[in-house]
Coordinates of C-alpha atoms and ligand atoms in Angstrom, one line a residue:
M1 CA 0.0 0.0 0.0
K2 CA 1.4 3.4 -0.9
I3 CA 2.0 6.2 1.5
L4 CA 1.3 9.5 -0.3
S5 CA 2.2 13.1 0.6
A6 CA -0.5 15.6 1.7
E7 CA -0.2 17.2 -1.7
Q8 CA -0.7 13.9 -3.5
I9 CA -3.8 13.2 -1.3
R10 CA -5.3 16.5 -2.2
E11 CA -4.7 15.6 -5.9
A12 CA -6.3 12.2 -5.3
D13 CA -9.4 13.9 -3.9
Q14 CA -9.6 16.2 -6.9
Y15 CA -8.9 13.3 -9.4
T16 CA -11.7 11.2 -7.7
I17 CA -14.1 14.2 -7.9
K18 CA -13.4 14.6 -11.6
Y19 CA -13.1 11.1 -12.8
E20 CA -15.4 8.9 -10.7
P21 CA -17.1 11.4 -10.9
I22 CA -18.6 12.5 -7.6
V23 CA -19.3 16.0 -6.2
S24 CA -16.9 17.0 -3.4
S25 CA -19.7 17.2 -0.8
E26 CA -20.7 13.6 -1.6
L27 CA -17.1 12.5 -1.1
M28 CA -17.1 14.2 2.2
E29 CA -20.4 12.5 3.0
R30 CA -18.8 9.1 2.2
A31 CA -15.8 9.8 4.4
A32 CA -18.0 10.9 7.2
S33 CA -20.2 7.9 7.0
K34 CA -17.1 5.6 7.2
C35 CA -16.3 7.4 10.5
S36 CA -19.8 7.3 11.9
E37 CA -20.1 3.6 11.1
W38 CA -16.8 2.9 12.8
L39 CA -17.9 4.9 15.9
R40 CA -21.3 3.2 16.1
K41 CA -19.6 -0.2 15.9
K42 CA -17.4 0.7 18.8
Y43 CA -19.6 2.8 21.1
D44 CA -23.2 2.0 21.9
I45 CA -26.1 4.4 22.1
H46 CA -25.4 5.3 25.7
Y47 CA -22.4 7.4 24.5
S48 CA -22.7 11.1 23.9
Y49 CA -20.5 13.1 21.5
Q50 CA -19.0 16.6 21.6
I51 CA -17.7 17.4 18.1
F52 CA -15.2 20.2 17.7
C53 CA -15.0 21.5 14.1
G54 CA -12.6 23.9 12.3
V55 CA -13.8 25.7 9.3
G56 CA -12.1 23.8 6.5
N57 CA -13.0 20.4 5.0
N58 CA -11.9 18.5 8.2
G59 CA -14.4 20.6 10.0
G60 CA -16.9 19.8 7.3
D61 CA -16.3 16.1 8.0
G62 CA -17.1 16.8 11.7
L63 CA -20.4 18.4 10.8
A64 CA -21.4 15.5 8.6
I65 CA -20.4 13.0 11.2
A66 CA -22.5 14.9 13.8
R67 CA -25.6 14.9 11.5
Q68 CA -25.2 11.2 10.8
L69 CA -24.9 10.3 14.5
F70 CA -27.8 12.5 15.4
Q71 CA -30.0 10.8 12.8
K72 CA -29.1 7.5 14.5
G73 CA -30.4 8.8 17.8
F74 CA -27.1 9.8 19.5
D75 CA -26.8 12.7 21.9
V76 CA -24.6 15.1 19.8
K77 CA -23.3 18.6 20.5
V78 CA -21.4 20.5 17.8
Y79 CA -19.0 23.4 18.2
Q80 CA -17.5 25.5 15.5
V81 CA -14.1 26.8 16.6
A82 CA -14.1 30.1 14.7
F83 CA -10.3 30.5 14.3
S84 CA -10.8 31.9 10.8
S85 CA -13.6 33.4 8.7
K86 CA -12.6 31.5 5.6
K87 CA -15.0 28.6 5.6
S88 CA -14.7 26.0 2.9
P89 CA -17.7 25.6 0.5
D90 CA -18.4 22.0 1.8
F91 CA -18.2 23.3 5.4
I92 CA -20.8 26.0 4.6
L93 CA -23.0 23.4 3.0
N94 CA -22.9 21.0 6.0
E95 CA -23.3 23.9 8.4
K96 CA -26.5 24.8 6.7
R97 CA -27.7 21.2 6.9
I98 CA -27.0 21.1 10.6
Q99 CA -28.7 24.4 11.3
D100 CA -31.8 23.1 9.5
M101 CA -32.0 20.3 12.0
D102 CA -32.4 20.4 15.7
I103 CA -28.8 19.7 16.5
P104 CA -27.2 21.8 19.3
Y105 CA -24.6 24.0 17.6
K106 CA -22.4 26.7 19.1
I107 CA -19.8 29.0 17.7
I108 CA -16.8 29.5 19.9
K109 CA -14.9 32.8 19.4
R110 CA -12.9 33.0 22.6
P111 CA -11.5 30.6 25.3
S112 CA -14.1 31.8 27.8
E113 CA -16.7 30.0 25.6
F114 CA -15.0 26.6 25.7
P115 CA -17.7 24.2 27.0
P116 CA -17.3 21.8 29.9
I117 CA -16.2 18.3 28.7
K118 CA -18.5 15.5 29.9
Q119 CA -16.4 12.9 31.6
Q120 CA -18.6 9.8 31.6
K121 CA -19.4 7.8 28.4
N122 CA -18.6 10.8 26.3
I123 CA -16.5 11.0 23.1
V124 CA -14.7 14.1 21.9
I125 CA -14.4 14.2 18.1
D126 CA -11.5 16.4 16.9
T127 CA -12.1 17.9 13.4
L128 CA -10.2 21.2 13.8
F129 CA -7.5 20.5 11.2
G130 CA -6.7 17.6 8.9
S131 CA -4.2 17.5 6.0
G132 CA -4.8 21.2 5.2
L133 CA -2.8 22.4 8.2
N134 CA -0.1 24.7 6.8
R135 CA 1.5 26.2 9.9
P136 CA 1.6 25.3 13.6
A137 CA -1.7 26.0 15.5
R138 CA -1.8 29.4 17.2
G139 CA -4.3 31.6 19.0
L140 CA -7.8 30.2 19.5
A141 CA -7.1 26.9 17.7
A142 CA -4.0 26.3 19.9
D143 CA -6.0 27.2 23.1
M144 CA -8.7 24.8 22.0
I145 CA -6.2 22.0 21.5
S146 CA -4.6 22.6 24.9
Y147 CA -8.0 22.7 26.6
L148 CA -9.1 19.4 24.9
N149 CA -5.9 17.7 25.8
Q150 CA -6.4 18.7 29.4
E151 CA -10.1 18.0 29.7
S152 CA -10.9 15.2 27.4
R153 CA -10.2 11.6 28.4
H154 CA -11.5 10.1 25.2
T155 CA -10.6 12.0 22.0
I156 CA -11.0 10.6 18.5
S157 CA -9.3 12.5 15.7
I158 CA -10.5 12.5 12.2
D159 CA -7.9 12.0 9.4
L160 CA -5.1 13.4 11.6
P161 CA -4.7 14.6 15.2
S162 CA -5.3 18.4 14.8
G163 CA -2.1 20.3 14.8
L164 CA 0.0 17.4 13.4
F165 CA 1.5 17.8 10.0
P166 CA 1.1 14.7 7.8
E167 CA 4.9 14.3 7.2
D168 CA 7.3 16.7 8.7
N169 CA 6.8 17.9 12.2
S170 CA 10.4 18.9 12.9
E171 CA 9.5 22.6 13.0
N172 CA 6.1 22.0 14.7
D173 CA 5.1 23.1 18.1
M174 CA 4.0 19.8 19.7
D175 CA 2.4 21.5 22.7
F176 CA -0.5 22.3 20.3
V177 CA -1.2 18.9 18.8
I178 CA -4.3 16.9 19.9
K179 CA -3.6 13.8 21.9
A180 CA -6.0 11.3 20.5
R181 CA -6.9 7.8 21.8
H182 CA -7.8 6.8 18.2
T183 CA -7.2 8.4 14.8
L184 CA -9.4 7.5 11.9
T185 CA -7.5 8.3 8.8
F186 CA -8.8 8.2 5.2
E187 CA -7.7 5.7 2.5
L188 CA -3.9 5.7 3.0
P189 CA -1.6 6.0 6.0
K190 CA 0.3 9.2 6.4
L191 CA 4.0 9.2 7.1
A192 CA 3.6 11.0 10.5
L193 CA 1.3 8.2 11.8
L194 CA 4.1 5.7 11.5
F195 CA 6.7 7.6 13.6
P196 CA 7.2 6.5 17.2
E197 CA 7.6 10.1 18.4
N198 CA 4.0 10.8 17.3
G199 CA 2.6 7.9 19.2
P200 CA 1.3 10.0 22.1
F201 CA -0.7 12.2 19.6
V202 CA -2.0 9.6 17.2
G203 CA -2.9 6.8 19.7
Q204 CA -4.1 3.8 17.8
W205 CA -4.8 4.6 14.1
H206 CA -7.2 3.0 11.7
L207 CA -7.5 3.1 8.0
L208 CA -10.9 3.9 6.6
P209 CA -11.2 3.4 2.8
I210 CA -13.3 6.2 1.2
G211 CA -13.0 5.1 -2.4
L212 CA -10.4 7.5 -3.7
H213 CA -9.7 6.7 -7.4
P214 CA -7.6 3.5 -7.8
R215 CA -6.0 4.8 -11.0
F216 CA -4.6 7.8 -9.4
I217 CA -3.2 5.8 -6.5
S218 CA -1.7 3.1 -8.7
E219 CA 0.0 5.8 -10.9
A220 CA 1.2 8.0 -8.0
E221 CA 4.9 7.9 -7.4
T222 CA 6.3 7.5 -3.9
N223 CA 9.3 6.0 -2.1
Y224 CA 7.1 5.1 0.9
H225 CA 5.0 2.0 1.3
F226 CA 3.0 0.3 4.0
L227 CA 3.6 -3.4 4.0
T228 CA 0.3 -5.4 4.1
L229 CA -0.7 -9.0 3.6
E230 CA -1.7 -8.3 -0.1
E231 CA 1.9 -7.4 -0.9
I232 CA 3.4 -10.3 1.0
K233 CA 1.2 -13.2 -0.1
P234 CA 2.3 -13.2 -3.8
L235 CA 6.0 -13.2 -2.8
L236 CA 5.8 -16.6 -1.0
Q237 CA 6.9 -19.7 -2.7
K238 CA 5.0 -23.0 -2.3
R239 CA 7.1 -26.1 -1.8
K240 CA 7.2 -28.5 -4.8
K241 CA 6.8 -32.2 -4.6
Y242 CA 10.3 -33.4 -5.8
T243 CA 12.3 -31.3 -3.5
H244 CA 14.9 -32.4 -0.9
K245 CA 16.8 -30.7 1.9
G246 CA 19.3 -29.4 -0.6
S247 CA 16.6 -27.4 -2.3
F248 CA 16.1 -25.2 0.7
G249 CA 19.6 -23.9 1.3
H250 CA 22.0 -24.0 4.2
V251 CA 22.1 -21.4 6.9
K252 CA 25.0 -20.7 9.1
I253 CA 24.3 -18.9 12.3
V254 CA 27.4 -17.3 13.7
A255 CA 26.5 -16.3 17.2
G256 CA 26.8 -16.6 20.9
S257 CA 29.3 -16.2 23.8
R258 CA 29.4 -17.5 27.3
G259 CA 26.1 -16.3 29.0
K260 CA 24.6 -15.4 25.7
M261 CA 24.1 -18.8 24.1
G262 CA 20.4 -18.2 24.2
A263 CA 20.7 -15.7 21.4
A264 CA 22.5 -18.3 19.2
I265 CA 19.9 -20.9 20.0
L266 CA 16.9 -18.7 19.3
A267 CA 18.4 -17.6 15.9
T268 CA 19.2 -21.2 15.0
K269 CA 15.8 -22.5 15.9
A270 CA 14.2 -19.7 14.0
A271 CA 16.3 -20.5 10.9
L272 CA 15.1 -24.2 11.2
R273 CA 11.5 -23.2 11.6
S274 CA 11.7 -20.8 8.6
G275 CA 12.1 -23.8 6.4
A276 CA 15.8 -23.8 5.6
G277 CA 17.1 -27.2 4.4
L278 CA 20.0 -27.3 6.8
V279 CA 21.2 -25.2 9.6
T280 CA 24.7 -25.1 11.1
A281 CA 25.5 -23.1 14.2
H282 CA 29.0 -21.7 14.4
I283 CA 29.5 -21.0 18.2
P284 CA 32.1 -20.9 20.9
G285 CA 32.9 -24.2 22.6
C286 CA 31.0 -23.4 25.8
G287 CA 27.8 -23.5 23.8
L288 CA 28.2 -27.0 22.3
E289 CA 26.1 -28.9 24.8
S290 CA 23.3 -26.5 25.2
M291 CA 23.0 -26.1 21.5
Q292 CA 23.0 -29.8 20.7
T293 CA 20.5 -30.6 23.5
S294 CA 18.1 -27.8 22.8
T295 CA 18.3 -28.0 19.0
P296 CA 19.2 -31.4 17.8
E297 CA 18.2 -30.6 14.2
A298 CA 21.1 -28.2 13.9
M299 CA 24.7 -29.1 13.2
V300 CA 27.3 -27.4 15.3
E301 CA 30.7 -26.1 14.2
E302 CA 32.9 -25.2 17.2
N303 CA 34.9 -22.0 17.1
S304 CA 38.5 -22.2 18.4
G305 CA 37.4 -19.9 21.3
T306 CA 35.8 -21.5 24.4
N307 CA 33.9 -18.5 25.6
I308 CA 33.8 -16.1 22.7
L309 CA 34.2 -16.3 18.9
Q310 CA 37.8 -15.7 18.0
E311 CA 39.9 -16.1 14.9
S312 CA 39.3 -19.5 13.1
S313 CA 38.5 -20.2 9.6
V314 CA 34.8 -20.4 8.7
E315 CA 33.6 -21.8 5.4
T316 CA 31.2 -19.2 4.0
T317 CA 30.6 -20.4 0.4
G318 CA 27.3 -22.1 0.0
Y319 CA 25.8 -20.7 3.2
S320 CA 23.4 -17.9 4.1
L321 CA 25.0 -16.3 7.1
G322 CA 23.2 -14.8 10.1
I323 CA 25.9 -13.1 12.1
G324 CA 26.0 -11.3 15.4
P325 CA 23.4 -12.3 18.1
G326 CA 25.2 -12.5 21.5
I327 CA 28.8 -12.4 20.1
G328 CA 30.0 -9.5 22.3
K329 CA 32.7 -7.0 21.3
D330 CA 35.9 -8.6 22.5
H331 CA 39.0 -7.6 20.6
S332 CA 39.4 -11.1 19.2
T333 CA 35.8 -11.3 18.2
K334 CA 36.3 -8.0 16.2
N335 CA 39.2 -9.6 14.3
F336 CA 37.1 -12.7 13.8
L337 CA 34.3 -10.7 12.3
R338 CA 36.6 -8.8 10.0
A339 CA 38.1 -12.0 8.7
L340 CA 34.7 -13.5 8.3
L341 CA 33.3 -10.6 6.3
K342 CA 36.4 -10.5 4.1
N343 CA 35.7 -14.1 3.2
C344 CA 32.0 -13.8 2.7
K345 CA 30.9 -12.9 -0.9
S346 CA 27.1 -13.3 -0.8
P347 CA 24.5 -11.3 1.1
A348 CA 24.5 -12.0 4.8
V349 CA 22.4 -10.9 7.8
L350 CA 24.1 -8.7 10.3
D351 CA 22.6 -8.1 13.7
A352 CA 23.3 -7.0 17.3
D353 CA 27.0 -7.0 18.2
A354 CA 28.1 -7.5 14.6
L355 CA 26.5 -4.1 14.0
N356 CA 28.1 -2.6 17.1
I357 CA 31.5 -3.7 16.0
I358 CA 31.1 -2.3 12.5
A359 CA 29.8 0.9 14.0
E360 CA 33.2 1.5 15.6
D361 CA 35.1 0.4 12.5
E362 CA 34.4 2.2 9.2
S363 CA 36.9 0.0 7.3
C364 CA 35.0 -3.1 8.4
Q365 CA 31.8 -1.6 6.8
K366 CA 33.4 -1.8 3.4
L367 CA 33.7 -5.5 3.8
I368 CA 30.0 -6.1 4.1
P369 CA 28.8 -8.0 1.0
A370 CA 26.4 -6.1 -1.3
L371 CA 22.7 -6.5 -0.6
S372 CA 23.3 -7.8 2.9
I373 CA 20.5 -7.2 5.4
L374 CA 21.3 -5.2 8.5
T375 CA 18.8 -5.3 11.4
P376 CA 19.6 -2.6 14.0
H377 CA 17.3 -1.6 16.8
P378 CA 17.2 2.2 17.3
K379 CA 20.2 2.2 19.6
E380 CA 22.4 0.1 17.3
F381 CA 21.2 2.2 14.4
Q382 CA 22.3 5.4 16.2
R383 CA 25.7 3.9 16.8
I384 CA 26.2 3.3 13.1
A385 CA 24.3 6.2 11.6
G386 CA 25.0 8.9 14.2
E387 CA 22.7 11.2 16.2
Y388 CA 19.4 12.5 14.7
K389 CA 16.9 15.0 16.0
G390 CA 13.6 13.4 15.1
D391 CA 12.1 10.4 13.3
L392 CA 12.1 12.1 9.9
E393 CA 15.8 12.7 10.1
K394 CA 16.2 9.2 11.3
L395 CA 14.5 8.0 8.1
Q396 CA 16.9 10.1 6.0
K397 CA 19.9 8.6 7.8
Q398 CA 18.4 5.2 7.2
K399 CA 18.3 6.0 3.5
D400 CA 21.8 7.4 3.5
L401 CA 23.2 4.2 5.2
A402 CA 21.4 1.8 2.9
R403 CA 22.8 3.7 -0.1
K404 CA 26.3 4.1 1.3
L405 CA 26.7 0.4 2.2
N406 CA 24.5 -0.9 -0.8
C407 CA 22.6 -2.9 1.8
I408 CA 19.1 -3.3 3.1
V409 CA 18.6 -1.6 6.4
V410 CA 15.9 -3.0 8.6
L411 CA 15.3 -0.5 11.4
K412 CA 13.4 -2.4 14.1
G413 CA 10.6 -1.1 16.4
A414 CA 6.8 -0.6 16.1
H415 CA 6.3 -0.2 12.3
T416 CA 9.8 -1.5 11.5
S417 CA 11.1 0.3 8.4
I418 CA 12.9 -1.6 5.7
C419 CA 15.0 0.6 3.4
M420 CA 16.3 -0.6 0.1
P421 CA 19.6 0.7 -1.3
D422 CA 17.6 2.8 -3.9
G423 CA 15.8 4.6 -1.2
R424 CA 12.4 2.8 -1.2
I425 CA 11.1 2.4 2.4
Y426 CA 8.5 -0.1 3.5
F427 CA 6.8 0.2 6.9
N428 CA 5.6 -3.0 8.5
S429 CA 2.0 -3.3 9.6
T430 CA 2.3 -6.4 11.8
G431 CA 3.7 -6.8 15.4
N432 CA 2.8 -5.5 18.8
P433 CA 4.5 -4.2 22.0
G434 CA 4.6 -7.7 23.4
M435 CA 7.6 -8.2 21.1
A436 CA 9.6 -5.7 23.1
T437 CA 11.3 -8.6 24.9
G438 CA 14.8 -10.0 24.9
G439 CA 15.6 -12.3 22.1
S440 CA 12.9 -11.4 19.6
G441 CA 15.5 -9.7 17.4
D442 CA 17.6 -12.9 17.4
V443 CA 14.5 -14.7 16.1
L444 CA 14.2 -12.2 13.3
T445 CA 17.9 -12.8 12.4
G446 CA 17.4 -16.5 12.1
L447 CA 14.2 -16.1 10.1
I448 CA 15.9 -13.7 7.6
A449 CA 18.9 -16.0 7.2
G450 CA 16.5 -19.0 6.7
L451 CA 14.5 -17.3 4.0
L452 CA 17.6 -16.0 2.3
A453 CA 18.9 -19.6 2.1
Q454 CA 15.8 -20.7 0.4
G455 CA 16.4 -18.5 -2.6
Y456 CA 14.3 -15.5 -1.9
S457 CA 16.0 -12.3 -3.2
P458 CA 17.5 -10.2 -0.3
E459 CA 14.8 -7.6 -0.9
N460 CA 11.9 -10.0 -0.7
T461 CA 13.5 -11.8 2.2
A462 CA 13.6 -8.7 4.3
L463 CA 10.0 -7.8 3.5
I464 CA 8.6 -11.3 4.1
A465 CA 10.7 -12.0 7.2
V466 CA 9.7 -8.7 9.0
F467 CA 6.1 -9.2 8.1
L468 CA 6.0 -12.8 9.2
H469 CA 7.9 -12.1 12.4
G470 CA 5.3 -9.5 13.4
M471 CA 2.5 -11.8 12.4
A472 CA 3.9 -14.5 14.7
G473 CA 4.0 -11.8 17.4
D474 CA 0.4 -11.0 16.8
Y475 CA -0.7 -14.7 16.9
A476 CA 1.3 -15.2 20.1
A477 CA -0.2 -12.2 21.8
A478 CA -3.7 -13.3 20.8
E479 CA -3.1 -16.7 22.3
E480 CA -1.6 -15.5 25.5
S481 CA -1.0 -11.8 26.2
V482 CA 1.4 -9.1 25.2
E483 CA 2.7 -9.0 28.7
S484 CA 3.7 -12.6 28.9
L485 CA 5.1 -13.0 25.3
I486 CA 8.7 -14.3 25.1
A487 CA 10.9 -14.7 22.0
S488 CA 10.4 -18.5 21.8
D489 CA 6.7 -18.0 21.5
L490 CA 7.4 -16.3 18.1
I491 CA 9.1 -19.4 16.8
H492 CA 6.3 -21.6 17.9
Q493 CA 3.9 -19.5 15.8
F494 CA 5.9 -19.8 12.6
G495 CA 4.0 -22.9 11.7
K496 CA 0.6 -21.3 11.9
V497 CA 1.9 -18.2 10.1
F498 CA 3.1 -20.2 7.1
R499 CA 0.0 -22.3 7.0
N500 CA -2.3 -19.3 6.9
L501 CA -0.2 -17.4 4.4
I502 CA 0.9 -20.1 2.0
D503 CA -1.9 -22.7 2.1
S504 CA -4.9 -20.3 2.3
Ligands
NAX601 N1 -13.1 16.5 -0.9 C1 -12.1 16.4 -0.2 O1 -11.0 17.0 -0.6 C2 -12.1 15.6 1.0 C3 -11.5 16.2 2.2 N2 -11.6 15.6 3.3 C4 -11.2 16.2 4.6 O2 -10.6 17.5 4.3 C5 -9.4 17.7 5.0 C6 -8.6 18.7 4.4 O3 -9.4 19.8 4.4 P1 -8.8 21.3 4.0 O4 -7.8 21.2 3.0 O5 -10.0 22.2 3.9 O6 -8.0 21.7 5.3 P2 -8.2 21.5 6.9 O7 -9.7 21.4 7.2 O8 -7.3 20.4 7.3 O9 -7.7 22.8 7.4 C7 -8.5 23.9 7.7 C8 -8.2 25.2 7.0 O10 -7.5 26.0 7.9 C9 -6.4 26.8 7.4 N3 -5.3 26.6 8.2 C10 -4.3 25.7 8.1 N4 -3.4 25.8 9.1 C11 -3.9 26.7 9.9 C12 -3.5 27.2 11.2 N5 -2.4 26.8 11.8 N6 -4.3 28.2 11.8 C13 -5.4 28.6 11.2 N7 -5.9 28.2 10.0 C14 -5.1 27.2 9.4 C15 -6.2 26.2 6.0 O11 -6.2 27.3 5.1 C16 -7.3 25.2 5.8 O12 -8.1 25.6 4.7 C17 -8.9 16.3 5.2 O13 -8.0 16.1 6.2 C18 -10.1 15.5 5.4 O14 -10.5 15.5 6.7 C19 -12.5 14.5 3.5 O15 -13.8 15.0 3.6 C20 -12.5 13.6 2.3 C21 -12.8 14.4 1.0
ADP602 N1 6.3 -1.9 20.3 C1 6.6 -2.8 19.3 N2 5.7 -3.0 18.3 C2 6.0 -3.9 17.4 N3 7.2 -4.6 17.3 C3 8.1 -4.4 18.2 C4 7.8 -3.5 19.3 N4 8.9 -3.5 20.1 C5 9.8 -4.4 19.6 N5 9.3 -4.9 18.4 C6 10.0 -5.9 17.6 O1 10.7 -6.8 18.4 C7 12.0 -7.0 17.9 C8 13.0 -6.6 18.9 O2 14.3 -6.7 18.5 P1 15.6 -6.3 19.3 O3 15.4 -5.0 19.9 O4 16.8 -6.6 18.5 O5 15.6 -7.4 20.5 P2 16.7 -8.4 21.1 O6 18.0 -7.7 20.8 O7 16.4 -8.5 22.5 O8 16.5 -9.7 20.3 C9 12.1 -6.3 16.6 O9 11.8 -7.1 15.5 C10 11.0 -5.2 16.7 O10 10.5 -4.7 15.5
K603 K1 -8.4 16.3 12.9

C-alpha cells in the first residue's frame, strides 16, 4: 500500500471528484459515513458526542459525522471553533444542513466560551484541522487544542490529530497537537502516523477506505510503502513435490558467547522453523552442549574460542550467514568478524554486536557483502548512523546508510522500516509491544537467514521476514497476552503463520 504526501492526497481527492465522478460534498459524506459507522460499531447508544470543528473540510467532516450520528439517535453537541472566517464551501453546505436540523450547535470565538467536557461515556471528536494544516496552530485553535488535551479523556481525531502535519513535524510546536486515543485516517496511511515520536498524539490509528480513485493511486509515485498481507502473499513460494533438503539452502548462524548462548539458540531454531534445508550453528565451545541438547536438528561447528568467537577459519561459500546475536565485542571477536566478512561474498544478515562492531570500525563496513541485510534496533542504528533529531531525520539517515553500504537496512521497532539501497522504504504493519522482549530480534535474524537460504531475493527476504515475524507476534499475543510474550513463542507460531499465508 502506498503512502502519499498531503499534496498527492489533495490531488487524489480532486482526481476522484473529476473522474469517478462525484461531487466533493458527496465524497465528504462518504468519508463521514465511514467514520460514523466505525464509531457506532465501537460505542453503543449510551455514549454522547462533543464534536469540535474547524472551518475547512476537516471541520466539514465533523459536521457531517455529527448529523449522521444525530440521525441515529445519539446525543450530539457540535462546536465551530471560529479561528478563521474563511469557511470551505463544503463546510458551509454542511453547516446549513446542521442548522436546518435540531442539533445543538455553538460557535466558539474565545476561550471563555469553551464548553465543559463531559467525563462519563462521552467521546470528543476532533475535526479542527486535517491534512490542510499549513502552519503550527496558534491563537484560538491552539488554546482549544490545549483545553481538549487537558479536559478530554477520550478524543478521537478524524484524518489526523489536529495540529499534526502529515509528514514533517520537525518545526512544529508539539504543545499544540491533539492527543487522541484513536485516529481514523482516510484511505492511505500518512507518514507522520508511523513515527514512534508521534505515538502520544496519534494513539491507535485505523484506515478507513473512502474510495479514492484507484487509477490515481496506482500511478502515483512514492518511495514510501505500507507493507500489508496483499503485498506479502504473492511473494511466497510454495514447496514443490520433488524437492529435498538441498533445495532449501544451508544457513550458518554465527552467534553466541558465554552467558549469551540463548541468542544463538533462538536464531538457530528460527532458521530451522523458517524452512531452511540445513542449519549449522558456528558457536564458541562453551555452547556446544546447550545447542545440541536444545536444538538437535542443527549441526554445530565449534569455534576455536571457548567463551567467545575468535579467529578461526569459517567456510562461507554455499551458506546464508546470520551473524551477530550475542557475540559480544571482545578484541578477538572483532578480528574474527573482520576475517569472516572478508571471506564472505554473498549477502548475509548482520545483527546486534556485529552491528556494534562495524559501527566502531568504518573500514569493516566496506567488507559487508552487497545487498546484505542489517537489522539494527534504534540504539544500534544510532551507533552506526549517528545522532538524529527526530524520526524524519532518522529516516533520512536510514536511506543514507542503505545507499552508502549498498545494503538493506531494517530499522526495528513498532512499524519496522525496511530501506532498500535505492531509497524505497517499507513500513511494517504487523507486530505489537509484546515483542519488546529480549531475544525477539535474534529470532528475526534466524528467520531472515533462513528465507535467504531458500532463494528469496534479499529484498523479498527482508519484506517477508519482517512481516511474518510481526504476524507471529500477533498470533502469540492473541493466544496468551502481550505482557507474557517471550521470544520462543514467536518461533512456535511460525507454523501457523506459514499455514495461513501459503496454504490459504
Ligand atoms: N473533498 C475532499 O477533498 C475531502 C477532504 N476531506 C477532509 O478534508 C481535510 C482537508 O481539508 P482542508 O484542505 O480544507 O483543510 P483542513 O480542514 O485540514 O484545514 C482547515 C483550513 O485551515 C487553514 N489553516 C491551516 N493551518 C492553519 C492554522 N495553523 N491556523 C489557522 N488556520 C489554518 C487552512 O487554510 C485550511 O483551509 C482532510 O484532512 C479530510 O479530513 C474528506 O472530507 C475527504 C474528502
Ligand atoms: N512496540 C513494538 N511493536 C512492534 N514490534 C516491536 C515493538 N517493540 C519491539 N518490536 C519488535 O521486536 C524485535 C526486537 O528486536 P531487538 O530490539 O533486536 O531485540 P533483542 O535484541 O532482544 O533480540 C524487533 O523485530 C522489533 O521490531
Ligand atoms: K483532525
